[in-house]
Short mmCIF file of C-alpha atoms and ligand atoms in Angstrom, two decimals:
data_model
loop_
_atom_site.label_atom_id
_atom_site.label_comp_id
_atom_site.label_asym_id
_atom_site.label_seq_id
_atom_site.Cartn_x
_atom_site.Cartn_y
_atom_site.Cartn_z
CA UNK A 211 36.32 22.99 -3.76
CA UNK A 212 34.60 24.50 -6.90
CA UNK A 213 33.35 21.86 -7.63
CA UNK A 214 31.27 20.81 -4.55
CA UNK A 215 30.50 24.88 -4.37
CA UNK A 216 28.97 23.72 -8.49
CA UNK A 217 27.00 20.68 -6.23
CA UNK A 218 25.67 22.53 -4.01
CA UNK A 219 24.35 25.27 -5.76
CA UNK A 220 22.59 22.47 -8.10
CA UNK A 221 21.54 21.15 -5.21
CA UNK A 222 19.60 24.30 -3.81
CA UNK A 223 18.74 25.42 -7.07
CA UNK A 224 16.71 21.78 -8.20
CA UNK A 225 13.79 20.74 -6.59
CA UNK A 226 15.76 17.01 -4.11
CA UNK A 227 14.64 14.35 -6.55
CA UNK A 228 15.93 16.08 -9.93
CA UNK A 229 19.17 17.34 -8.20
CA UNK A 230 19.93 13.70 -7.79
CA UNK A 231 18.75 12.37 -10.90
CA UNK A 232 20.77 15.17 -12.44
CA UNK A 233 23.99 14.13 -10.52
CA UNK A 234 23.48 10.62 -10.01
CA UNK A 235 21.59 9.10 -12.72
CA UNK A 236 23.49 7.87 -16.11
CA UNK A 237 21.11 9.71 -18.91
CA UNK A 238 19.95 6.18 -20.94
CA UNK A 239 19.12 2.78 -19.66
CA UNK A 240 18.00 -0.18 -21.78
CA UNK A 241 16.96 -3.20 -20.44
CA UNK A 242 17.27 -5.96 -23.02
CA UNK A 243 15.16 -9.82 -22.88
CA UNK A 244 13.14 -9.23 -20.25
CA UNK A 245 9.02 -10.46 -20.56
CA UNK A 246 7.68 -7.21 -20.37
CA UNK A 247 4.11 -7.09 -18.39
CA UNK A 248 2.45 -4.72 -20.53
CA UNK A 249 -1.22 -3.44 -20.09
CA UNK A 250 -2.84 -5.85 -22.35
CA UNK A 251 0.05 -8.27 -23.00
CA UNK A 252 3.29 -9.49 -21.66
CA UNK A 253 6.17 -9.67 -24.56
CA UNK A 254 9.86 -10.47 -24.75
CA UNK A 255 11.24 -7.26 -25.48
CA UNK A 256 13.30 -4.15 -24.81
CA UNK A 257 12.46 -1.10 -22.41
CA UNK A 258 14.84 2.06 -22.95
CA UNK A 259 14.02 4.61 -20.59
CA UNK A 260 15.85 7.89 -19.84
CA UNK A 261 16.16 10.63 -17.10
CA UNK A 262 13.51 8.68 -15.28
CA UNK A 263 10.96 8.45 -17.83
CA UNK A 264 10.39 5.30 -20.21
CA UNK A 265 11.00 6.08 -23.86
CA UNK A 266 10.76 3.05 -25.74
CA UNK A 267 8.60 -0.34 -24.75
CA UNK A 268 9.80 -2.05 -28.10
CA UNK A 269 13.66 -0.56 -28.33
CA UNK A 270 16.10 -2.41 -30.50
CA UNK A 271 18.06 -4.67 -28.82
CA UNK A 272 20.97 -2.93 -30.04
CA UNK A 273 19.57 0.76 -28.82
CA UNK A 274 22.35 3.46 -27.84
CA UNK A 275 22.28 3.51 -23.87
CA UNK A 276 25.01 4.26 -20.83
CA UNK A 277 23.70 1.55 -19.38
CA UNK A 278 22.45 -1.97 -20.48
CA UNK A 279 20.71 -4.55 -18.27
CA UNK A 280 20.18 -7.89 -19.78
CA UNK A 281 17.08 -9.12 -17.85
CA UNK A 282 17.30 -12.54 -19.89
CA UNK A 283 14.96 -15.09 -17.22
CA UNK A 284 13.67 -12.13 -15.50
CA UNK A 285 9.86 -10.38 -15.82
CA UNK A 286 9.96 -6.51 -15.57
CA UNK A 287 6.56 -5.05 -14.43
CA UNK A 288 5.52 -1.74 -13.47
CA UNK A 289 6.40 -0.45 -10.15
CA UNK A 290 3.68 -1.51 -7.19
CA UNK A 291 1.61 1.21 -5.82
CA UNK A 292 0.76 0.07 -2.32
CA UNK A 293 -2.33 2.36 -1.45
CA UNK A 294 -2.54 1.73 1.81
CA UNK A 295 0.46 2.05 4.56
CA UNK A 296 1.03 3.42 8.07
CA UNK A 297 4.95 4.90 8.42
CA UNK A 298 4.66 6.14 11.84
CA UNK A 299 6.36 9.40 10.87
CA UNK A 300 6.19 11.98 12.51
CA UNK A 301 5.29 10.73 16.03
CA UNK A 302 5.46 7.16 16.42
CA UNK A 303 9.15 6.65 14.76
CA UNK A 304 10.01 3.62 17.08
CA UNK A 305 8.02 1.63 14.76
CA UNK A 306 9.01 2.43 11.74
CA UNK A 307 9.69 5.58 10.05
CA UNK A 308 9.69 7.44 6.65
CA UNK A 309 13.22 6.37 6.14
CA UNK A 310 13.29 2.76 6.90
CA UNK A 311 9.48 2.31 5.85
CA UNK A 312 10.16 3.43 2.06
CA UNK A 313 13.70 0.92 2.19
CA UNK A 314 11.06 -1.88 2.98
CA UNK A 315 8.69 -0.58 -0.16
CA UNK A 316 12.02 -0.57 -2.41
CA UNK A 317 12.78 -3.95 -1.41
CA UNK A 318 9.59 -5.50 -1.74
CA UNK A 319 9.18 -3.91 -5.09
CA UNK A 320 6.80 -0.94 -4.01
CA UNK A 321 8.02 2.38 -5.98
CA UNK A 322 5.28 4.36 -4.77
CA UNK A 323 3.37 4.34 -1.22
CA UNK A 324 0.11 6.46 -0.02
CA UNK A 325 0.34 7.04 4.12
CA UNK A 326 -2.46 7.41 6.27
CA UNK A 327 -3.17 10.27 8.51
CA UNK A 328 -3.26 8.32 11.91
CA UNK A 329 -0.01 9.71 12.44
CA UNK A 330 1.23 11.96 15.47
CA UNK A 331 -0.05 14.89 14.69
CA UNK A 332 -2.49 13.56 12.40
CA UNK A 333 -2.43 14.66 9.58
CA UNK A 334 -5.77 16.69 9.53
CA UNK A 335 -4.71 19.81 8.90
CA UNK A 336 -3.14 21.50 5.45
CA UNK A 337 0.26 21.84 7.54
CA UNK A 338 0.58 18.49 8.67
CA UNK A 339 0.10 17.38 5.33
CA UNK A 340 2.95 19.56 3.95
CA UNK A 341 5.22 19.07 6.90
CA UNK A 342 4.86 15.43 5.62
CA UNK A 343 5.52 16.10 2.48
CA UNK A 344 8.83 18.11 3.34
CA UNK A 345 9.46 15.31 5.28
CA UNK A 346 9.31 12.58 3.02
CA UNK A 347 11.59 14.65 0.38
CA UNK A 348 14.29 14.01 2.96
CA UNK A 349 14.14 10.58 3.72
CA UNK A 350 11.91 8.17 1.11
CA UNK A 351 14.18 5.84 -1.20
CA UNK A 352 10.89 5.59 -3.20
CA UNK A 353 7.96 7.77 -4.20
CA UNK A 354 4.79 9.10 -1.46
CA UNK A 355 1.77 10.93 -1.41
CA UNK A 356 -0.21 11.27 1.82
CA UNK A 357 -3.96 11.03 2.71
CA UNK A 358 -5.83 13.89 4.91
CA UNK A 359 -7.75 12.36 7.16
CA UNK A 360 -11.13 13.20 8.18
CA UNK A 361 -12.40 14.55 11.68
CA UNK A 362 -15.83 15.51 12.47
CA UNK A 363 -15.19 19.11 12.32
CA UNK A 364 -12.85 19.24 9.23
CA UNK A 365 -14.39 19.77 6.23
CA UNK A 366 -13.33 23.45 5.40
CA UNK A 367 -9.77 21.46 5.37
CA UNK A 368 -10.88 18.38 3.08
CA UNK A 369 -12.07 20.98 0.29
CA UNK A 370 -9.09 22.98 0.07
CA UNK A 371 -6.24 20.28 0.42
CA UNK A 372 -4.34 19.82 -2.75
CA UNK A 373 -1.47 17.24 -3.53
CA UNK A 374 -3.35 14.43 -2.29
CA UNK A 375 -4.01 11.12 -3.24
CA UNK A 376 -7.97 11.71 -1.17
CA UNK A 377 -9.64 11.49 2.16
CA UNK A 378 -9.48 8.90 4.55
CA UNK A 379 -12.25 8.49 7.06
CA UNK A 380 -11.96 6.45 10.00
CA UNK A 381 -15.55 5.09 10.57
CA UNK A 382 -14.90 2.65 12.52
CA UNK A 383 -12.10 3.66 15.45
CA UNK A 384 -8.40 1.70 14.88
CA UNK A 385 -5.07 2.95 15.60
CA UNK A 386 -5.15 6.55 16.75
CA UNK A 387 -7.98 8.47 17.60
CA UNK A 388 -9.23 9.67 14.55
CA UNK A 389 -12.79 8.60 13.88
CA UNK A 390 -16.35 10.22 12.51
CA UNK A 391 -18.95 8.03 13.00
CA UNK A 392 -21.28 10.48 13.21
CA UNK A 393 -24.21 10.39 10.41
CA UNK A 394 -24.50 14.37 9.99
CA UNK A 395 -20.64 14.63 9.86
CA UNK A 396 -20.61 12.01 7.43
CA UNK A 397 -23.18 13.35 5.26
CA UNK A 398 -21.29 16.65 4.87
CA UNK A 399 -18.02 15.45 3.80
CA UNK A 400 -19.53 13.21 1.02
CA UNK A 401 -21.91 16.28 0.18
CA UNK A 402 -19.42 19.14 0.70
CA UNK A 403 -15.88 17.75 -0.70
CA UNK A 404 -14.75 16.34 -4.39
CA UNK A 405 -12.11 14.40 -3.40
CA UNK A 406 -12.11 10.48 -3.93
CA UNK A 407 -12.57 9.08 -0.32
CA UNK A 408 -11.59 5.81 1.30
CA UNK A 409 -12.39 4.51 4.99
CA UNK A 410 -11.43 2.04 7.64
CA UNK A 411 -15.03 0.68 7.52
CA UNK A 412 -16.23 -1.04 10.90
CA UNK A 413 -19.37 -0.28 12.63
CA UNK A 414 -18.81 1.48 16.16
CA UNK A 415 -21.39 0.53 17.78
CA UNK A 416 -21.33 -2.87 16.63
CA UNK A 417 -17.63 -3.11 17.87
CA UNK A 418 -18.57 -1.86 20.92
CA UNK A 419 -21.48 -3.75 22.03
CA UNK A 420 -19.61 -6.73 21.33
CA UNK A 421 -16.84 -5.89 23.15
CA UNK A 422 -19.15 -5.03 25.56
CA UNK A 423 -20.77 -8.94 25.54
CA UNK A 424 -17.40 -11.10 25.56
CA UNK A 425 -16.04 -8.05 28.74
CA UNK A 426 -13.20 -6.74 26.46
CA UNK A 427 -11.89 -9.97 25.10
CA UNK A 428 -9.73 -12.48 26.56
CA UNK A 429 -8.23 -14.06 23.95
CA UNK A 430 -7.18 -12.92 20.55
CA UNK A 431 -9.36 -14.99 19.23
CA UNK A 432 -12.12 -12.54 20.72
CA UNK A 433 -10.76 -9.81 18.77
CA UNK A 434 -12.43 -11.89 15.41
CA UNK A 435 -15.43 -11.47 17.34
CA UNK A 436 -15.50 -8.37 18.72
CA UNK A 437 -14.49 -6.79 15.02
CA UNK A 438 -17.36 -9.60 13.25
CA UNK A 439 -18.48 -9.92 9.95
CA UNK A 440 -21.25 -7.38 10.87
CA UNK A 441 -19.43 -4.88 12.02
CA UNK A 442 -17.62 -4.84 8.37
CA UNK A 443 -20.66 -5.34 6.23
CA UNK A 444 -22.82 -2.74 8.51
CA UNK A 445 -20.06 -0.10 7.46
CA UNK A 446 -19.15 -0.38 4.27
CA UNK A 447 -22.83 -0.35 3.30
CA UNK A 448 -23.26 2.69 5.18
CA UNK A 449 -20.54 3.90 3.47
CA UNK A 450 -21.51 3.22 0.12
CA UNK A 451 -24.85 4.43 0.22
CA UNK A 452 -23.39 7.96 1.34
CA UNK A 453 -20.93 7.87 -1.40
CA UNK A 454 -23.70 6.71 -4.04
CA UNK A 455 -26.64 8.97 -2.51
CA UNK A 456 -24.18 12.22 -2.92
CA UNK A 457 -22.20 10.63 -6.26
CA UNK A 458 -18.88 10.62 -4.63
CA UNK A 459 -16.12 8.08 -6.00
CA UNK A 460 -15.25 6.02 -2.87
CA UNK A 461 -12.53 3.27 -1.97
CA UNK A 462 -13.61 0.57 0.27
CA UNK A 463 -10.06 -0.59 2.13
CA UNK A 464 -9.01 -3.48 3.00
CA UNK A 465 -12.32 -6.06 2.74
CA UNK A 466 -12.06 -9.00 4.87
CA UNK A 467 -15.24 -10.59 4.48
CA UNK A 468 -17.88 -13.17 2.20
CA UNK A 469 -20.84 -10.82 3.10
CA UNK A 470 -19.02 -7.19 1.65
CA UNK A 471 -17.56 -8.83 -1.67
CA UNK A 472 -21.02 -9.80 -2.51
CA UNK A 473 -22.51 -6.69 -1.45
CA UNK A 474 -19.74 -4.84 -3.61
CA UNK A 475 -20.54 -7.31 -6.60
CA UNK A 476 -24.05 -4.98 -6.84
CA UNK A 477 -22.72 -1.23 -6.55
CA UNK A 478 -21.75 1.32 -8.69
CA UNK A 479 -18.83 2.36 -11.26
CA UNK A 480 -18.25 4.97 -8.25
CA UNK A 481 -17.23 2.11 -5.75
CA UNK A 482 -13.67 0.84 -5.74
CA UNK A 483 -12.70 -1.76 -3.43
CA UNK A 484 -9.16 -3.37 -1.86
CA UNK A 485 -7.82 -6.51 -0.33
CA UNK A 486 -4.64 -6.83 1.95
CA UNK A 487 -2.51 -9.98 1.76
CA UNK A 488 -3.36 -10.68 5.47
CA UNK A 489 -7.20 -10.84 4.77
CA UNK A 490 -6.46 -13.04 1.68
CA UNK A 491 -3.93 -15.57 3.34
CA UNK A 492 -4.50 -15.86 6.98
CA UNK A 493 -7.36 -16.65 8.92
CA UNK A 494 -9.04 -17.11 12.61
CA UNK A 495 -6.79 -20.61 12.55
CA UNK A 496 -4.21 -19.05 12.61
CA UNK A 497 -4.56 -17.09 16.03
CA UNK A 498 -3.19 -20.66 17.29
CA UNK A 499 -0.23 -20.46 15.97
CA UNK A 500 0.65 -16.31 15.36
CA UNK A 501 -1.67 -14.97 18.31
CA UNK A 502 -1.03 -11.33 18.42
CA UNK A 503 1.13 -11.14 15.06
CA UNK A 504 -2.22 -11.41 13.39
CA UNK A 505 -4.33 -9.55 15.38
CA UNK A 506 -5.65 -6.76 12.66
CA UNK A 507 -8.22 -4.01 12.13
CA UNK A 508 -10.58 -5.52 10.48
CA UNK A 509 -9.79 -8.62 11.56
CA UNK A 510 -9.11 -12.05 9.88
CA UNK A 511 -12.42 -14.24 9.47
CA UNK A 512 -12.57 -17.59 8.02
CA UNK A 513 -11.48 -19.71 5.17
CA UNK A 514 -14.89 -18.86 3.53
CA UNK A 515 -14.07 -15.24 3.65
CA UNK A 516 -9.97 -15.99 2.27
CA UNK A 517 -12.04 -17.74 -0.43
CA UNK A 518 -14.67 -15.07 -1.35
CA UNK A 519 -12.18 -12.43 -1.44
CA UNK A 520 -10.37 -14.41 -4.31
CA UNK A 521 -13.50 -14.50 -6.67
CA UNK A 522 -14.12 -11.17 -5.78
CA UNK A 523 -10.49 -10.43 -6.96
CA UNK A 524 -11.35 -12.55 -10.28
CA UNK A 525 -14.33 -11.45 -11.26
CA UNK A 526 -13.21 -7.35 -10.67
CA UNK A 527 -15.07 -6.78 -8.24
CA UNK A 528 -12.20 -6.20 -5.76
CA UNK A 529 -9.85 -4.18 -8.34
CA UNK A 530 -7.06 -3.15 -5.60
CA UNK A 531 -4.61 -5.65 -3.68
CA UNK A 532 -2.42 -3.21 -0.86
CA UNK A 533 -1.04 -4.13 2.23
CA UNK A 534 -2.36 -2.14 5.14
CA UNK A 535 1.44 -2.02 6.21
CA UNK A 536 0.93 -1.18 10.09
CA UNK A 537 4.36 -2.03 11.93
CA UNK A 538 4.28 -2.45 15.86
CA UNK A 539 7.09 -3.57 17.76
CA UNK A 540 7.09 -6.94 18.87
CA UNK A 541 7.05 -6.05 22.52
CA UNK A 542 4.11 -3.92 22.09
CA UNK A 543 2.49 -7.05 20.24
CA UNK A 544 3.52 -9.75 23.16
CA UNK A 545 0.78 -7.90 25.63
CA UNK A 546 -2.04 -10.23 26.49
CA UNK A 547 -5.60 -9.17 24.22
CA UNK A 548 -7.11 -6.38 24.26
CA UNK A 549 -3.76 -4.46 25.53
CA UNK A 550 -1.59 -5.46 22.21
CA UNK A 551 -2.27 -3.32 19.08
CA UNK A 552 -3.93 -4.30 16.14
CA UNK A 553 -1.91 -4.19 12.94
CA UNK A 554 1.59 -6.14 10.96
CA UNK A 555 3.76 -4.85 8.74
CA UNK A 556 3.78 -6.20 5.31
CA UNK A 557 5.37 -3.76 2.52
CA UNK A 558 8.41 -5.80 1.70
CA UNK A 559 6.50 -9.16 1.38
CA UNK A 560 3.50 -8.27 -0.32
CA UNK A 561 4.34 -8.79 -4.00
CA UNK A 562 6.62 -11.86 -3.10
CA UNK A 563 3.33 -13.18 -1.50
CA UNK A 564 0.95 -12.21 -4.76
CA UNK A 565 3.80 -13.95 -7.05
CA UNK A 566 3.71 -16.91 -5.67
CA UNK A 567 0.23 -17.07 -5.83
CA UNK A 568 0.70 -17.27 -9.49
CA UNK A 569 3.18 -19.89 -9.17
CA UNK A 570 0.85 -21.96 -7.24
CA UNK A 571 -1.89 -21.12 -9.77
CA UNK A 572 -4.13 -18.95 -8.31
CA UNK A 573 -3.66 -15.94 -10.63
CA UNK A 574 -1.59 -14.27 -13.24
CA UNK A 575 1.14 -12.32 -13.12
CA UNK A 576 -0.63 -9.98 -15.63
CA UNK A 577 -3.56 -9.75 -12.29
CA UNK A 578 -1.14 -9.06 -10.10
CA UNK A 579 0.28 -6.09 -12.11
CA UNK A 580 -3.27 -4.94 -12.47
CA UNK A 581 -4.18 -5.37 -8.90
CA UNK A 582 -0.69 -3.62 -7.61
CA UNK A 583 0.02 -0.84 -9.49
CA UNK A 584 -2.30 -0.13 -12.59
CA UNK A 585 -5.89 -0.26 -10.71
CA UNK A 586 -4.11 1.79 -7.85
CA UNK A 587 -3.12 4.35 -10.97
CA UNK A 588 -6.35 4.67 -11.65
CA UNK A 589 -8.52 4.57 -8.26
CA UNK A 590 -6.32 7.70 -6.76
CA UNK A 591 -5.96 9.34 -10.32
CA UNK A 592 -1.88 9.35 -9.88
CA UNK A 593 -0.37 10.61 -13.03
CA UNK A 594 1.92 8.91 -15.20
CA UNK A 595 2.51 5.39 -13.08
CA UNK A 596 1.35 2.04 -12.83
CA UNK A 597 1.98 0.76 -16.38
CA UNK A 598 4.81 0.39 -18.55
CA UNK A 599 4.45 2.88 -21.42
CA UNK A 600 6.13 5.31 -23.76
CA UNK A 601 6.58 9.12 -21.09
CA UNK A 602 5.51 7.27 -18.15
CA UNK A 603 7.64 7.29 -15.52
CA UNK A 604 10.25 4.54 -15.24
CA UNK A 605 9.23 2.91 -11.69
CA UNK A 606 10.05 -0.55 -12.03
CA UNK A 607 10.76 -3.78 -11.13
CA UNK A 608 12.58 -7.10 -12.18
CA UNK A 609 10.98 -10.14 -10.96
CA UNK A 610 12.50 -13.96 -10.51
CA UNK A 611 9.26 -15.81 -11.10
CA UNK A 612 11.34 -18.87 -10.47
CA UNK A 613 13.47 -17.80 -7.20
CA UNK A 614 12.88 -19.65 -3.83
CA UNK A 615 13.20 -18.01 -0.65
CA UNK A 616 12.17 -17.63 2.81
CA UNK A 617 10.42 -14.78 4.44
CA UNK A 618 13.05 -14.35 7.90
CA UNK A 619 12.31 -12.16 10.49
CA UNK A 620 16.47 -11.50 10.44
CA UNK A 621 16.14 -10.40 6.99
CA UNK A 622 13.12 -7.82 7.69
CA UNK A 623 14.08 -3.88 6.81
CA UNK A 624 10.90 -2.65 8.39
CA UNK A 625 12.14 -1.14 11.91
CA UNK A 626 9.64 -3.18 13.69
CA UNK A 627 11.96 -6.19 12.56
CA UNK A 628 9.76 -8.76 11.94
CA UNK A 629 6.93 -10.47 9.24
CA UNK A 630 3.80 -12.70 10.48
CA UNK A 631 4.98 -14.83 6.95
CA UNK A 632 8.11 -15.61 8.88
CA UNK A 633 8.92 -19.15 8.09
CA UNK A 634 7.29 -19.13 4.64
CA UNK A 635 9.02 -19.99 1.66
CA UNK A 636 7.84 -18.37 -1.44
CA UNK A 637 8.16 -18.90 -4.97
CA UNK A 638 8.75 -15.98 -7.11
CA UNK A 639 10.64 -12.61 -5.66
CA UNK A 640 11.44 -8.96 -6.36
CA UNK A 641 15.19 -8.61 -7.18
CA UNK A 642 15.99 -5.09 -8.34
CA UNK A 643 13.47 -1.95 -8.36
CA UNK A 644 14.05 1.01 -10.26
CA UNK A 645 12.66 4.56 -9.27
CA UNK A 646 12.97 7.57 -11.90
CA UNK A 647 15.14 4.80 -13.73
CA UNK A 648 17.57 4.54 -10.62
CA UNK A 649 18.50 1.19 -9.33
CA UNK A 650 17.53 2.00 -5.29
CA UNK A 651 17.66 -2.06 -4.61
CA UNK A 652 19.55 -4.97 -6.53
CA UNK A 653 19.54 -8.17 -4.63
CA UNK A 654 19.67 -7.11 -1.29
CA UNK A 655 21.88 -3.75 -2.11
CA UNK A 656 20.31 -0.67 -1.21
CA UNK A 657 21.51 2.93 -2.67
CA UNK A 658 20.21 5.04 0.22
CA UNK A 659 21.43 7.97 -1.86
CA UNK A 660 18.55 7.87 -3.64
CA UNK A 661 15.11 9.84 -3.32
CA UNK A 662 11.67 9.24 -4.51
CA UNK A 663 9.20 12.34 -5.23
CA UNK A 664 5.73 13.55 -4.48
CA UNK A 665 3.38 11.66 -6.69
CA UNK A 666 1.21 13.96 -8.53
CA UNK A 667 -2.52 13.35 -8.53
CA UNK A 668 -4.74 14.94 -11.30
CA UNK A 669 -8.47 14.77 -9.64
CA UNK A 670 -9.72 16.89 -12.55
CA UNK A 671 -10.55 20.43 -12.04
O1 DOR B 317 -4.89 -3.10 12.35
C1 DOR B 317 -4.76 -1.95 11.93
N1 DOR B 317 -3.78 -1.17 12.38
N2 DOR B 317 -5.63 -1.49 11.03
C2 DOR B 317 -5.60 -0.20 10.62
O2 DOR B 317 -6.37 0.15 9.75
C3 DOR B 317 -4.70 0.76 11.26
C4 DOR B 317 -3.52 0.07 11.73
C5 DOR B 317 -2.51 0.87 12.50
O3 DOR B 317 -2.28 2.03 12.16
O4 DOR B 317 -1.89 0.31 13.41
#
């Protein structure tokens, strides 16, 4: 009895995460043999990290530690940083919430995740922002950090949040109702707030008046159409001129088409841009097949676009690769277009997917690591992640560049139960991920135990 009355009174007296790490975690950890993905080169060597925090990228092999891993076969890169996921939680928890969302991330290899605010409430308002917060210290096996989302009337609230990755601004309307397409609202939260910003970027009225033209859609087919290649490149211009007329760092998400990565390829250091797995692998073919499971906001476009958004990748001009992890339930998603909802869930796939691109030779493992967790880093300023280095923290992951398996809808964690790459055998897979140093997944065993904490942003002033 004294000595759960000695728990619990750690346990009120630490902040969640470092009562458990305090408890739980053994104090050193070396992992020995593994090809380390460094920043600027990848090297057979040792990583000793300790109370969460990496203290040694070139230990000896014989370093003192409670714990030694020998990753001998096995590639250990930094954690992935998925900027760009939609957890449901609060409001819409029968498609996924905090909880089973952040088990996905820790099986797929993501250690930290940014949410947007098309939640219910949205999260619009400094409260809803910290009841998320509270929230996610409950419940995420990995580490957060939430977005406040932009309304037309909001700005007081955009200059004053704290403990945020940025703004997101729906300019073009998607899940939810949040949306400011509005020029003078527009101009005032580029002029009035310092926050980096990102947006859903589709033109409105472009969306509409094709919609309008093909009578809602009939097929999902028509949603390609209705969201077009204009509609993208008509909003993320508009967007970028606001954020380069009023010198405001912005993130284009998830660019789907030819016409935007070229565009992109001529703006400024202050532009950042992403690319979801979806945009990069699938395309209007595959509406045959996948109907619905595909249907996204923006939508696919055509193998010219997949293409262009691969140079784009290469050349830096797209530096970000996130998933745009929007979970529906597969009854919502079997209504007939325009009825089912636009968006798939992707979290637990996503690096799989990007490793066996380099398997099959379309990148390196050293450009996935920069695309999935060090440009992320950098982009939404998050402190002390997306790199393997001496004091940062130790979110990681071991990789099996040479394991074969099959993406199974059966096997999916997300509560929406199911993956549009269902059927797909990859090459190259997560198998254990590490966050603060903690093993929360090893080959398809989950410690729910453990918790991830609020990433910390440092915006500068
Ligand atoms: O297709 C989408 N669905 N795109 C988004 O940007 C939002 C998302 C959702 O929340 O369902």
């Amino acid at each position: 009895m004294a000595f759960l009355a000695a728990l619990a009174s750690v346990s009120t007296w630490f902040p969640h995460g470092l009562a458990r790490r305090a408890i739980k975690q053994k104090m050193k950890t070396l992992i020995r043999n593994a090809e380390v993905v460094l920043s600027d080169q990848t090297a057979k060597t040792n990583v000793l990290f300790e109370d969460g925090v990496i203290c040694a990228v070139d230990a000896a092999a014989g370093a003192d530690a409670d714990e030694v891993i020998d990753a001998t076969g096995l590639h250990l890169i930094p954690g992935v940083i998925d900027d760009q996921v939609h957890f449901r939680d609060p409001g819409l928890t029968h498609k996924e919430d905090l909880a089973t969302g952040s088990r996905a991330c820790a099986k797929g290899g993501v250690t930290t995740f940014l949410e947007m605010p098309n939640t219910n409430p949205a999260t619009i308002t400094l409260d809803a922002l910290h009841a998320k917060l509270d929230l996610a210290a409950g419940k995420c096996l990995v580490n957060y950090g939430f977005y406040i989302g932009a309304t037309p009337d909001n700005v007081g609230v955009l200059k004053s949040a704290e403990r945020t990755p940025g703004i997101k601004i729906f300019i073009g309307s998607s899940t939810g109702n949040l949306l400011v397409d509005q020029q003078a609202a527009l101009e005032r939260i580029f002029a009035e707030t310092t926050l980096p910003i990102c947006a859903h970027c589709e033109d409105e009225s472009t969306v509409r008046a094709n919609a309008e033209r093909l009578n809602g859609g009939k097929s999902y087919r028509d949603h390609s159409r209705i969201r077009d290649h204009k509609a993208a490149l008509i909003a993320t211009q508009r967007a970028v001129d606001l954020a380069e007329r009023n010198d405001h760092r912005f993130h284009v998400l998830h660019v789907s088409t030819a016409q935007e990565v070229k565009f992109l390829r001529g703006t400024s250091e202050l532009i950042s841009a992403e690319a979801c797995p979806h945009h990069l692998f699938f395309n209007v073919h595959d509406y045959e097949t996948l109907g619905s499971l595909v249907q996204m906001n923006p939508s696919i476009k055509h193998p010219e676009d997949n293409e262009e958004l691969w140079r784009g990748l290469i050349d830096g001009t797209i530096e970000v690769v996130a998933t745009d992890h929007a979970p529906h339930t597969l009854e919502e998603k079997d209504q007939p277009y325009p009825k089912s909802p636009s968006g798939l869930p992707a979290v637990e796939n996503s690096l799989a997917l990007m490793l066996n691109s380099v398997n099959t030779g379309h990148c390196t493992l050293q450009q996935v690591v920069s695309w999935m967790c060090a440009a992320p880093a950098r982009v939404w300023d998050i402190v002390n992640k997306g790199s393997i280095q001496a004091g940062f923290d130790a979110d990681l992951v071991l990789v099996d560049m040479n394991r074969e398996a099959e993406i199974r809808n059966e096997q999916q964690v997300t509560k929406s139960g199911w993956s549009p790459w269902h059927g797909t055998k990859l090459k190259g897979w997560p198998v254990r991920t590490f966050v603060h140093g903690q093993t929360v997944y090893n080959d398809g065993v989950f410690d729910d135990t453990i918790r991830g904490t609020e990433a910390m942003f440092d915006h500068g002033g």
